[in-house]
Amino acid sequence: MFWTPLHAYTLIPQFVFYIALAFILSRLLKNKDYETQLLPLKICTVILLLLEAAKQITGIVTGYDTYWIPLHFCSLFLYFHPLACFYKGKHRDRLILIAGVVSMCLFLFMAVYPNVIYSDEAVRSMWRFVTGRGGSFFELHTVLFHGIGLFTFFLFVFQGLAKFNTRKDVKLLIVTYGAYCLIAGPIAQIIDTNFNNFVHSNAPFLENIRLAVIESAGPVLGQTVYVLIISAGTILVPLIAYFVLKALTGVFNKRKAAAPGES
C-alpha cells in the first residue's frame, strides 16, 4: 500500500500547513537580501542537524544499530543542506541546487509512496513516545526529520532559491548521486545494513524482482544486478526531481514577477 489511512490523516494537513507557511515566508522575505531569504532554510537545517545529533547520542547510549549510520538516501539532507546554507564560496549555487533536488526527491516520495519512507506504525510509535506511553525516540526522529525535510521543498519552490543551468546540473547530479551509490551500496552489503534499499527492498514489487533475479542468476550475481538496478533508480529519481523543481520554480517566479507591486 503506497498510502495508509494514517498517512493521509497526518500528511495531508502537513502539506496544507507547509504550503501556507512557505507562501507567507516567501512574501515576507521577497525584498530581503539573499542571506535573509535563506534564514528559514537555515533554521530547518539546524533543526535537522540537532535531531540527528540527538539520535546518534541516544543510539550510542542505549546500544547502537548500524541502521542509524547516516548513509540513507535522506541522510543527504545532513550533508548538502548545511553546505548550501553556510558555505559562501564560488560553488554555493551548485550546492543549493543539489539541496533543492534532495528536498524535491523527498517530496516526490512523500507525495507518491510515503509508506516506503516510514510506516504508519512509526507514526503510532512516535505518538506513544510523545505522550509518555512507550514508543520510540527513533521513530519520533524519523517522522520529524522527514517532516522538516519535506517543508524545505516548499521553501525552495516558493522562494525560488535554486538557480538552474541544465547541462551542467545534469552532469553534477549524475556525479553526485553516482558517488553516493558507490559509497553506500558496497558499505550496505559489507555490514548488511539496508541503506537506500541496497540490501533488500521495502517496496514489495522491487523485492519480488530482487528475489527473482537472485533465483535466476545466483546470490552474488543476482544481488549485484539488484544493487545496479537500485543505483540506476537512485540516479534517475533526482534527475526527474530536478526537472520538476525547475518547472515549479519557473512557474512561481513568473507569478511573483507578474504580481502587482513587484519587480
XYZ file of N, CA and C in Angstrom:
789
model
N 0.841 -1.200 0.000
C 0.000 0.000 0.000
C 0.878 1.253 0.000
N 0.680 2.116 -0.983
C 1.505 3.316 -1.092
C 1.175 4.318 0.023
N -0.123 4.513 0.264
C -0.607 5.365 1.353
C -1.456 4.500 2.288
N -1.367 4.764 3.573
C -2.294 4.167 4.536
C -3.224 5.281 5.030
N -4.344 4.935 5.633
C -5.218 5.985 6.168
C -4.485 6.912 7.148
N -3.594 6.349 7.961
C -2.874 7.180 8.931
C -1.934 8.157 8.229
N -1.331 7.730 7.128
C -0.522 8.664 6.343
C -1.387 9.813 5.834
N -2.576 9.499 5.363
C -3.470 10.545 4.855
C -3.857 11.519 5.970
N -4.190 10.979 7.152
C -4.608 11.835 8.259
C -3.485 12.762 8.723
N -2.258 12.293 8.652
C -1.143 13.081 9.186
C -0.430 13.906 8.126
N -0.355 13.406 6.891
C 0.430 14.099 5.869
C -0.345 15.194 5.144
N -1.615 14.960 4.858
C -2.370 15.972 4.110
C -2.435 17.297 4.880
N -2.727 17.281 6.191
C -2.667 18.559 6.927
C -1.274 19.180 6.913
N -0.217 18.339 6.947
C 1.139 18.874 6.851
C 1.351 19.591 5.525
N 0.941 18.982 4.449
C 1.095 19.602 3.137
C 0.412 20.967 3.099
N -0.802 21.020 3.598
C -1.550 22.285 3.588
C -0.839 23.334 4.426
N -0.405 22.952 5.621
C 0.274 23.891 6.509
C 1.593 24.366 5.907
N 2.364 23.444 5.360
C 3.663 23.803 4.791
C 3.508 24.737 3.594
N 2.515 24.482 2.758
C 2.278 25.353 1.609
C 1.946 26.768 2.084
N 1.052 26.858 3.060
C 0.657 28.178 3.562
C 1.838 28.901 4.206
N 2.604 28.182 5.031
C 3.727 28.815 5.728
C 4.814 29.237 4.748
N 5.146 28.374 3.801
C 6.186 28.712 2.820
C 5.758 29.902 1.968
N 4.490 29.957 1.610
C 3.984 31.093 0.831
C 4.096 32.389 1.628
N 3.685 32.352 2.883
C 3.750 33.552 3.733
C 5.195 34.017 3.887
N 6.095 33.076 4.147
C 7.509 33.434 4.314
C 8.088 34.014 3.029
N 7.695 33.436 1.905
C 8.217 33.949 0.627
C 7.765 35.384 0.397
N 6.549 35.723 0.828
C 6.053 37.089 0.675
C 6.761 38.038 1.633
N 6.960 37.584 2.857
C 7.593 38.439 3.860
C 9.054 38.735 3.522
N 9.725 37.776 2.885
C 11.168 37.896 2.669
C 11.541 38.260 1.235
N 10.552 38.512 0.381
C 10.820 38.646 -1.052
C 11.754 39.811 -1.387
N 11.749 40.866 -0.593
C 12.606 42.021 -0.881
C 13.854 42.072 -0.012
N 14.110 41.023 0.734
C 15.282 40.974 1.606
C 16.502 40.482 0.832
N 17.670 40.661 1.425
C 18.882 40.143 0.806
C 18.870 38.612 0.854
N 19.729 38.005 0.057
C 19.694 36.554 -0.118
C 19.943 35.803 1.183
N 20.856 36.292 2.019
C 21.134 35.610 3.275
C 19.905 35.601 4.179
N 19.169 36.697 4.166
C 17.938 36.752 4.969
C 16.881 35.826 4.391
N 16.812 35.763 3.069
C 15.857 34.846 2.443
C 16.166 33.393 2.790
N 17.433 33.092 3.023
C 17.831 31.723 3.369
C 17.556 31.373 4.832
N 17.155 32.361 5.634
C 17.004 32.120 7.073
C 16.056 30.967 7.400
N 14.869 30.861 6.788
C 14.012 29.699 7.098
C 14.696 28.373 6.789
N 15.408 28.303 5.657
C 16.117 27.072 5.307
C 17.234 26.793 6.304
N 17.911 27.841 6.753
C 18.975 27.664 7.737
C 18.419 27.122 9.052
N 17.280 27.652 9.482
C 16.662 27.181 10.729
C 16.278 25.714 10.607
N 15.655 25.345 9.490
C 15.291 23.941 9.267
C 16.528 23.051 9.276
N 17.598 23.518 8.654
C 18.838 22.741 8.579
C 19.434 22.513 9.952
N 19.454 23.549 10.770
C 19.987 23.409 12.131
C 19.145 22.423 12.934
N 17.823 22.482 12.784
C 16.947 21.546 13.500
C 17.223 20.116 13.054
N 17.403 19.912 11.745
C 17.719 18.575 11.240
C 19.022 18.060 11.828
N 20.027 18.923 11.907
C 21.316 18.518 12.473
C 21.188 18.187 13.955
N 20.408 18.980 14.689
C 20.210 18.716 16.115
C 19.452 17.404 16.330
N 18.446 17.165 15.516
C 17.714 15.896 15.607
C 18.640 14.713 15.358
N 19.497 14.847 14.346
C 20.414 13.755 14.022
C 21.425 13.552 15.148
N 21.922 14.642 15.718
C 22.865 14.534 16.837
C 22.206 13.829 18.017
N 20.946 14.192 18.289
C 20.215 13.543 19.386
C 20.041 12.060 19.113
N 19.762 11.699 17.862
C 19.604 10.286 17.506
C 20.903 9.528 17.703
N 21.996 10.098 17.228
C 23.287 9.421 17.337
C 23.696 9.256 18.803
N 23.494 10.285 19.602
C 23.855 10.205 21.020
C 22.996 9.173 21.730
N 21.688 9.205 21.444
C 20.786 8.226 22.059
C 21.176 6.807 21.661
N 21.543 6.629 20.394
C 21.955 5.306 19.937
C 23.210 4.818 20.635
N 24.176 5.709 20.810
C 25.420 5.331 21.491
C 25.151 4.953 22.948
N 24.248 5.699 23.580
C 23.952 5.462 24.998
C 23.142 4.181 25.194
N 22.176 3.941 24.316
C 21.245 2.824 24.526
C 21.653 1.544 23.813
N 22.623 1.627 22.915
C 23.016 0.458 22.129
C 22.870 0.750 20.657
N 23.977 0.809 19.954
C 23.965 1.340 18.593
C 23.563 0.282 17.570
N 22.763 0.727 16.619
C 22.343 -0.092 15.485
C 22.966 0.518 14.232
N 23.599 -0.299 13.402
C 24.253 0.243 12.212
C 23.261 0.914 11.264
N 21.984 0.631 11.420
C 20.970 1.278 10.584
C 20.928 2.781 10.823
N 21.457 3.215 11.949
C 21.439 4.645 12.280
C 22.619 5.402 11.684
N 23.547 4.706 11.047
C 24.632 5.395 10.343
C 24.017 6.251 9.236
N 24.374 7.512 9.138
C 23.711 8.404 8.164
C 24.181 8.194 6.724
N 23.811 7.033 6.171
C 24.114 6.733 4.783
C 22.849 6.446 3.975
N 21.704 6.801 4.533
C 20.450 6.617 3.825
C 20.278 7.709 2.772
N 19.360 7.498 1.868
C 19.098 8.485 0.821
C 18.772 9.846 1.440
N 17.921 9.851 2.455
C 17.536 11.125 3.078
C 18.612 11.671 4.009
N 19.646 10.878 4.276
C 20.772 11.402 5.049
C 21.514 12.487 4.280
N 21.278 12.569 2.976
C 21.923 13.609 2.180
C 21.512 15.008 2.637
N 20.364 15.113 3.317
C 19.993 16.388 3.940
C 21.093 16.872 4.882
N 21.724 15.938 5.573
C 22.706 16.284 6.601
C 24.007 16.802 6.004
N 24.223 16.557 4.744
C 25.464 16.979 4.093
C 25.263 18.203 3.198
N 24.258 18.153 2.362
C 24.118 19.215 1.368
C 23.376 20.446 1.877
N 22.428 20.280 2.801
C 21.730 21.459 3.302
C 22.637 22.363 4.147
N 23.478 21.817 5.037
C 24.427 22.699 5.740
C 25.387 23.396 4.787
N 25.890 22.671 3.780
C 26.776 23.294 2.803
C 26.049 24.394 2.039
N 24.820 24.132 1.635
C 24.049 25.120 0.891
C 23.803 26.378 1.720
N 23.556 26.198 3.001
C 23.203 27.330 3.856
C 24.413 28.131 4.339
N 25.502 27.445 4.642
C 26.580 28.116 5.367
C 27.885 28.250 4.591
N 28.019 27.538 3.471
C 29.187 27.721 2.613
C 28.920 28.911 1.687
N 29.902 29.789 1.554
C 29.697 31.015 0.770
C 30.715 31.149 -0.362
N 31.336 30.051 -0.759
C 32.311 30.089 -1.834
C 31.656 30.113 -3.206
N 32.474 29.955 -4.235
C 32.005 30.111 -5.607
C 31.081 28.980 -6.058
N 31.087 27.859 -5.338
C 30.243 26.716 -5.732
C 28.915 26.688 -4.968
N 28.594 27.771 -4.279
C 27.393 27.755 -3.437
C 26.122 27.511 -4.242
N 26.007 28.121 -5.406
C 24.798 27.933 -6.209
C 24.585 26.463 -6.547
N 25.673 25.745 -6.829
C 25.555 24.325 -7.167
C 25.129 23.515 -5.951
N 25.639 23.879 -4.780
C 25.264 23.166 -3.562
C 23.809 23.430 -3.192
N 23.360 24.662 -3.406
C 21.951 24.981 -3.161
C 21.070 24.198 -4.133
N 21.524 24.081 -5.368
C 20.776 23.295 -6.357
C 20.654 21.842 -5.918
N 21.748 21.240 -5.472
C 21.704 19.844 -5.024
C 20.785 19.708 -3.813
N 20.877 20.650 -2.868
C 19.998 20.607 -1.693
C 18.537 20.697 -2.113
N 18.257 21.530 -3.104
C 16.886 21.630 -3.597
C 16.401 20.332 -4.204
N 17.269 19.648 -4.922
C 16.908 18.360 -5.518
C 16.697 17.309 -4.431
N 17.532 17.322 -3.393
C 17.345 16.407 -2.263
C 15.955 16.611 -1.661
N 15.571 17.868 -1.454
C 14.250 18.168 -0.899
C 13.138 17.748 -1.849
N 13.351 17.981 -3.140
C 12.355 17.617 -4.146
C 12.152 16.104 -4.189
N 13.241 15.347 -4.076
C 13.132 13.881 -4.062
C 12.268 13.410 -2.897
N 12.495 13.989 -1.728
C 11.694 13.596 -0.566
C 10.232 13.925 -0.800
N 9.956 15.101 -1.359
C 8.570 15.463 -1.640
C 7.914 14.436 -2.568
N 8.631 14.032 -3.617
C 8.057 13.061 -4.554
C 7.714 11.753 -3.857
N 8.628 11.274 -3.015
C 8.354 10.026 -2.295
C 7.209 10.199 -1.305
N 7.182 11.331 -0.603
C 6.123 11.550 0.385
C 4.767 11.749 -0.292
N 4.768 12.285 -1.499
C 3.518 12.500 -2.209
C 3.012 11.220 -2.871
N 3.939 10.370 -3.321
C 3.551 9.184 -4.086
C 3.555 7.916 -3.234
N 4.589 7.738 -2.403
C 4.770 6.465 -1.706
C 5.292 6.718 -0.280
N 4.538 7.411 0.567
C 5.041 7.710 1.919
C 5.298 6.469 2.763
N 4.612 5.373 2.437
C 4.769 4.159 3.232
C 6.161 3.546 3.092
N 6.903 3.935 2.034
C 8.263 3.441 1.887
C 9.247 4.316 2.665
N 8.812 5.512 3.074
C 9.644 6.415 3.876
C 9.536 6.046 5.348
N 8.312 5.952 5.838
C 8.088 5.423 7.179
C 6.672 4.843 7.256
N 6.532 3.831 8.071
C 5.259 3.114 8.159
C 4.294 3.853 9.077
N 3.031 3.441 9.009
C 2.068 4.031 9.938
C 2.362 3.601 11.369
N 3.014 2.448 11.546
C 3.417 2.037 12.885
C 4.448 3.001 13.459
N 5.296 3.577 12.600
C 6.249 4.587 13.064
C 5.516 5.798 13.606
N 4.431 6.180 12.961
C 3.635 7.319 13.431
C 3.017 6.986 14.792
N 2.489 5.782 14.928
C 1.892 5.382 16.204
C 2.944 5.343 17.311
N 4.115 4.789 16.998
C 5.195 4.714 17.977
C 5.656 6.105 18.391
N 5.762 7.012 17.416
C 6.128 8.392 17.721
C 5.125 9.010 18.691
N 3.839 8.799 18.422
C 2.802 9.394 19.254
C 2.818 8.796 20.666
N 3.069 7.495 20.761
C 3.171 6.887 22.093
C 4.350 7.475 22.865
N 5.446 7.732 22.163
C 6.621 8.306 22.817
C 6.332 9.723 23.297
N 5.697 10.520 22.453
C 5.391 11.910 22.795
C 4.441 11.991 23.982
N 3.499 11.051 24.066
C 2.503 11.071 25.139
C 2.935 10.263 26.362
N 4.179 9.781 26.351
C 4.703 9.075 27.513
C 4.141 7.690 27.713
N 3.731 7.049 26.626
C 3.145 5.703 26.725
C 4.012 4.664 26.031
N 5.332 4.888 26.099
C 6.248 3.952 25.447
C 6.732 4.520 24.130
N 6.632 3.714 23.099
C 7.062 4.176 21.787
C 8.570 4.281 21.683
N 9.035 5.000 20.667
C 10.460 5.049 20.372
C 10.883 6.453 19.969
N 11.967 6.930 20.584
C 12.528 8.213 20.171
C 12.995 8.151 18.725
N 13.468 6.994 18.295
C 13.987 6.868 16.935
C 12.865 7.016 15.904
N 11.671 6.567 16.236
C 10.535 6.790 15.341
C 10.124 8.261 15.367
N 10.209 8.896 16.537
C 9.967 10.340 16.606
C 10.938 11.071 15.701
N 12.207 10.688 15.772
C 13.214 11.298 14.903
C 12.844 11.100 13.433
N 12.464 9.877 13.069
C 12.141 9.579 11.678
C 11.022 10.465 11.148
N 9.940 10.571 11.898
C 8.785 11.339 11.445
C 9.101 12.833 11.408
N 9.739 13.352 12.457
C 10.076 14.777 12.484
C 11.096 15.131 11.413
N 12.124 14.305 11.274
C 13.186 14.570 10.300
C 12.602 14.702 8.894
N 11.757 13.745 8.530
C 11.199 13.784 7.185
C 10.155 14.886 7.038
N 9.460 15.209 8.109
C 8.505 16.312 8.049
C 9.184 17.645 7.805
N 10.272 17.901 8.529
C 11.012 19.150 8.350
C 11.695 19.169 6.987
N 12.253 18.024 6.591
C 12.855 17.939 5.265
C 11.833 18.226 4.177
N 10.608 17.729 4.357
C 9.542 17.979 3.401
C 9.241 19.475 3.298
N 9.222 20.165 4.423
C 8.940 21.599 4.414
C 9.976 22.374 3.599
N 11.242 21.929 3.650
C 12.271 22.660 2.902
C 11.988 22.649 1.408
N 11.334 21.615 0.911
C 10.970 21.595 -0.507
C 10.107 22.793 -0.854
N 9.118 23.078 -0.032
C 8.224 24.202 -0.308
C 8.965 25.536 -0.218
N 9.962 25.613 0.647
C 10.780 26.825 0.699
C 11.525 27.029 -0.615
N 12.122 25.966 -1.130
C 12.846 26.074 -2.392
C 11.934 26.544 -3.515
N 10.727 26.008 -3.560
C 9.813 26.345 -4.652
C 9.261 27.763 -4.498
N 8.684 28.072 -3.345
C 8.024 29.371 -3.170
C 9.024 30.520 -3.134
N 10.211 30.274 -2.597
C 11.207 31.336 -2.530
C 12.103 31.396 -3.761
N 12.037 30.390 -4.616
C 12.866 30.388 -5.803
C 14.348 30.410 -5.485
N 14.773 29.576 -4.537
C 16.146 29.632 -4.041
C 17.168 29.079 -5.021
N 16.767 28.085 -5.811
C 17.730 27.417 -6.688
C 17.865 28.143 -8.025
N 19.082 28.104 -8.558
C 19.368 28.624 -9.893
C 19.749 27.450 -10.796
N 19.370 27.529 -12.074
C 19.453 26.363 -12.937
C 20.343 26.610 -14.157
N 21.121 25.594 -14.462
C 21.934 25.540 -15.685
C 21.904 24.079 -16.116
N 20.925 23.725 -16.939
C 20.544 22.336 -17.142
C 21.710 21.429 -17.533
N 22.502 21.833 -18.508
C 23.576 20.953 -18.974
C 24.558 20.641 -17.850
N 24.983 21.666 -17.116
C 25.917 21.453 -16.012
C 25.243 20.729 -14.847
N 23.975 21.066 -14.617
C 23.263 20.480 -13.478
C 23.082 18.979 -13.632
N 22.729 18.536 -14.824
C 22.517 17.105 -15.066
C 23.811 16.335 -14.802
N 24.924 16.840 -15.310
C 26.211 16.184 -15.062
C 26.527 16.154 -13.570
N 26.268 17.278 -12.894
C 26.543 17.369 -11.460
C 25.724 16.350 -10.674
N 24.465 16.205 -11.018
C 23.593 15.276 -10.297
C 23.986 13.827 -10.547
N 24.351 13.512 -11.779
C 24.790 12.147 -12.080
C 26.035 11.805 -11.273
N 26.990 12.734 -11.224
C 28.222 12.501 -10.466
C 27.926 12.403 -8.973
N 27.094 13.305 -8.464
C 26.796 13.338 -7.029
C 26.103 12.060 -6.568
N 25.046 11.685 -7.256
C 24.299 10.502 -6.829
C 25.011 9.211 -7.222
N 25.805 9.268 -8.283
C 26.645 8.120 -8.599
C 27.671 7.872 -7.507
N 28.259 8.957 -6.990
C 29.224 8.832 -5.892
C 28.550 8.282 -4.645
N 27.320 8.746 -4.388
C 26.578 8.213 -3.233
C 26.377 6.704 -3.373
N 26.006 6.248 -4.566
C 25.798 4.812 -4.787
C 27.093 4.031 -4.598
N 28.203 4.589 -5.071
C 29.492 3.915 -4.938
C 29.926 3.798 -3.483
N 29.473 4.729 -2.650
C 29.814 4.688 -1.217
C 28.827 3.815 -0.448
N 27.538 4.141 -0.561
C 26.525 3.486 0.272
C 26.231 2.054 -0.170
N 26.271 1.797 -1.486
C 25.951 0.456 -1.977
C 26.871 -0.624 -1.431
N 28.198 -0.492 -1.604
C 29.105 -1.510 -1.066
C 29.085 -1.594 0.460
N 29.020 -0.449 1.139
C 29.006 -0.477 2.603
C 27.767 -1.215 3.101
N 26.630 -0.992 2.431
C 25.399 -1.687 2.824
C 25.571 -3.195 2.765
N 26.259 -3.688 1.722
C 26.477 -5.131 1.589
C 27.460 -5.629 2.652
N 28.525 -4.868 2.875
C 29.584 -5.304 3.795
C 29.068 -5.441 5.216
N 28.264 -4.453 5.663
C 27.786 -4.502 7.058
C 26.339 -4.980 7.147
N 25.790 -5.413 5.990
C 24.436 -5.967 5.925
C 23.415 -5.016 6.578
N 23.427 -3.783 6.097
C 22.517 -2.760 6.605
C 21.820 -2.111 5.413
N 20.509 -1.993 5.501
C 19.714 -1.680 4.317
C 19.638 -0.184 3.998
N 20.780 0.443 3.769
C 20.794 1.830 3.325
C 20.178 1.921 1.927
N 19.225 2.828 1.777
C 18.640 3.122 0.457
C 18.119 1.869 -0.241
N 17.712 0.861 0.543
C 17.206 -0.401 -0.026
C 18.259 -1.140 -0.838
N 19.528 -0.931 -0.558
C 20.583 -1.604 -1.309
C 20.693 -3.090 -0.963
N 20.266 -3.497 0.232
C 20.333 -4.905 0.625
C 19.057 -5.635 0.218
N 17.932 -5.052 0.516
C 16.640 -5.576 0.078
C 15.686 -4.399 -0.038
N 14.553 -4.617 -0.672
C 13.646 -3.505 -0.922
C 12.461 -3.522 0.026
N 12.117 -2.335 0.537
C 10.902 -2.191 1.349
C 9.655 -2.117 0.478
N 9.861 -1.922 -0.821
C 8.734 -1.927 -1.766
C 8.532 -3.357 -2.264
N 7.376 -3.975 -2.004
C 7.175 -5.387 -2.343
C 7.464 -5.722 -3.804
N 7.081 -4.863 -4.747
C 7.284 -5.198 -6.156
C 8.772 -5.220 -6.505
N 9.571 -4.362 -5.885
C 11.009 -4.381 -6.116
C 11.670 -5.574 -5.429
N 11.171 -5.917 -4.263
C 11.720 -7.077 -3.559
C 11.454 -8.354 -4.343
N 10.289 -8.439 -4.982
C 9.996 -9.601 -5.824
C 10.974 -9.691 -6.993
N 11.331 -8.534 -7.558
C 12.323 -8.510 -8.640
C 13.674 -8.988 -8.130
N 14.066 -8.505 -6.963
C 15.355 -8.910 -6.383
C 15.414 -10.425 -6.189
N 14.371 -10.968 -5.597
C 14.353 -12.410 -5.338
C 14.349 -13.215 -6.637
N 13.644 -12.716 -7.642
C 13.600 -13.414 -8.927
C 14.964 -13.392 -9.609
N 15.656 -12.251 -9.532
C 16.977 -12.147 -10.148
C 17.970 -13.050 -9.431
N 17.898 -13.099 -8.097
C 18.796 -13.959 -7.326
C 18.531 -15.428 -7.638
N 17.258 -15.780 -7.764
C 16.917 -17.173 -8.081
C 17.442 -17.552 -9.467
N 17.426 -16.593 -10.385
C 17.851 -16.868 -11.756
C 19.369 -16.847 -11.920
N 20.021 -15.849 -11.287
C 21.451 -15.631 -11.539
C 22.349 -16.085 -10.401
N 21.764 -16.471 -9.264
C 22.573 -16.844 -8.111
C 22.697 -15.677 -7.141
N 23.069 -15.953 -5.892
C 23.053 -14.907 -4.863
C 24.020 -13.760 -5.109
N 25.239 -14.046 -5.553
C 26.239 -12.978 -5.723
C 25.910 -12.123 -6.942
N 25.791 -12.764 -8.106
C 25.493 -12.019 -9.326
C 24.107 -11.383 -9.249
N 23.156 -12.127 -8.701
C 21.795 -11.606 -8.599
C 21.719 -10.366 -7.723
N 22.398 -10.406 -6.564
C 22.405 -9.242 -5.681
C 23.132 -8.069 -6.328
N 24.194 -8.362 -7.067
C 24.926 -7.300 -7.768
C 24.036 -6.618 -8.801
N 23.291 -7.413 -9.550
C 22.365 -6.845 -10.540
C 21.323 -5.992 -9.835
N 20.815 -6.482 -8.697
C 19.821 -5.725 -7.942
C 20.389 -4.390 -7.476
N 21.612 -4.388 -6.961
C 22.243 -3.144 -6.496
C 22.407 -2.171 -7.658
N 22.755 -2.683 -8.826
C 22.889 -1.823 -10.003
C 21.534 -1.237 -10.412
N 20.473 -2.031 -10.271
C 19.126 -1.529 -10.571
C 18.756 -0.399 -9.615
N 19.009 -0.621 -8.319
C 18.718 0.411 -7.318
C 19.568 1.651 -7.573
N 20.816 1.450 -7.955
C 21.705 2.579 -8.247
C 21.183 3.396 -9.422
N 20.731 2.696 -10.448
C 20.175 3.400 -11.608
C 18.967 4.240 -11.198
N 18.093 3.664 -10.365
C 16.941 4.414 -9.879
C 17.336 5.577 -8.988
N 18.403 5.371 -8.210
C 18.877 6.411 -7.305
C 19.437 7.606 -8.070
N 19.897 7.382 -9.273
C 20.361 8.478 -10.132
C 19.200 9.058 -10.947
N 18.304 8.191 -11.400
C 17.194 8.636 -12.243
C 16.203 9.514 -11.476
N 15.848 9.118 -10.252
C 14.859 9.885 -9.485
C 15.303 11.335 -9.269
N 16.552 11.598 -8.854
C 16.973 13.001 -8.724
C 16.938 13.776 -10.042
N 17.202 13.103 -11.154
C 17.118 13.791 -12.450
C 15.670 14.195 -12.742
N 14.740 13.290 -12.460
C 13.321 13.636 -12.606
C 12.964 14.769 -11.659
N 13.428 14.657 -10.416
C 13.148 15.685 -9.414
C 13.692 17.043 -9.853
N 14.860 17.022 -10.471
C 15.478 18.274 -10.929
C 14.566 19.004 -11.911
N 14.055 18.288 -12.894
C 13.234 18.941 -13.918
C 11.881 19.378 -13.344
N 11.345 18.624 -12.395
C 10.111 19.049 -11.737
C 10.370 20.309 -10.912
N 11.479 20.327 -10.164
C 11.825 21.502 -9.365
C 12.043 22.719 -10.261
N 12.724 22.520 -11.361
C 12.964 23.630 -12.288
C 11.650 24.187 -12.824
N 10.734 23.297 -13.188
C 9.447 23.740 -13.729
C 8.629 24.483 -12.676
N 8.557 23.917 -11.476
C 7.783 24.560 -10.407
C 8.367 25.909 -10.031
N 9.693 25.973 -9.930
C 10.342 27.233 -9.589
C 10.063 28.289 -10.656
N 10.100 27.869 -11.928
C 9.803 28.799 -13.011
C 8.389 29.337 -12.931
N 7.440 28.460 -12.609
C 6.040 28.883 -12.501
C 5.873 29.921 -11.402
N 6.439 29.655 -10.231
C 6.258 30.578 -9.116
C 7.051 31.860 -9.303
N 8.205 31.789 -9.960
C 8.965 33.002 -10.256
C 8.192 33.907 -11.214
N 7.535 33.314 -12.212
C 6.732 34.102 -13.145
C 5.546 34.749 -12.432
N 4.939 34.013 -11.529
C 3.791 34.581 -10.806
C 4.230 35.731 -9.913
N 5.392 35.579 -9.281
C 5.908 36.654 -8.440
C 6.214 37.894 -9.287
N 6.818 37.656 -10.458
C 7.177 38.774 -11.313
C 5.942 39.499 -11.856
N 4.854 38.744 -12.032
C 3.634 39.335 -12.590
C 2.735 39.954 -11.538
N 3.019 39.682 -10.266
C 2.161 40.190 -9.184
C 2.265 41.706 -9.089
N 1.172 42.396 -8.816
C 1.188 43.860 -8.709
C 2.142 44.315 -7.609
N 2.877 45.364 -7.894
C 3.763 45.950 -6.882
C 5.083 45.263 -6.770
N 5.346 44.246 -7.606
C 6.610 43.534 -7.536
C 7.398 43.777 -8.812
N 8.708 43.775 -8.698
C 9.552 43.990 -9.848
C 9.775 42.681 -10.582
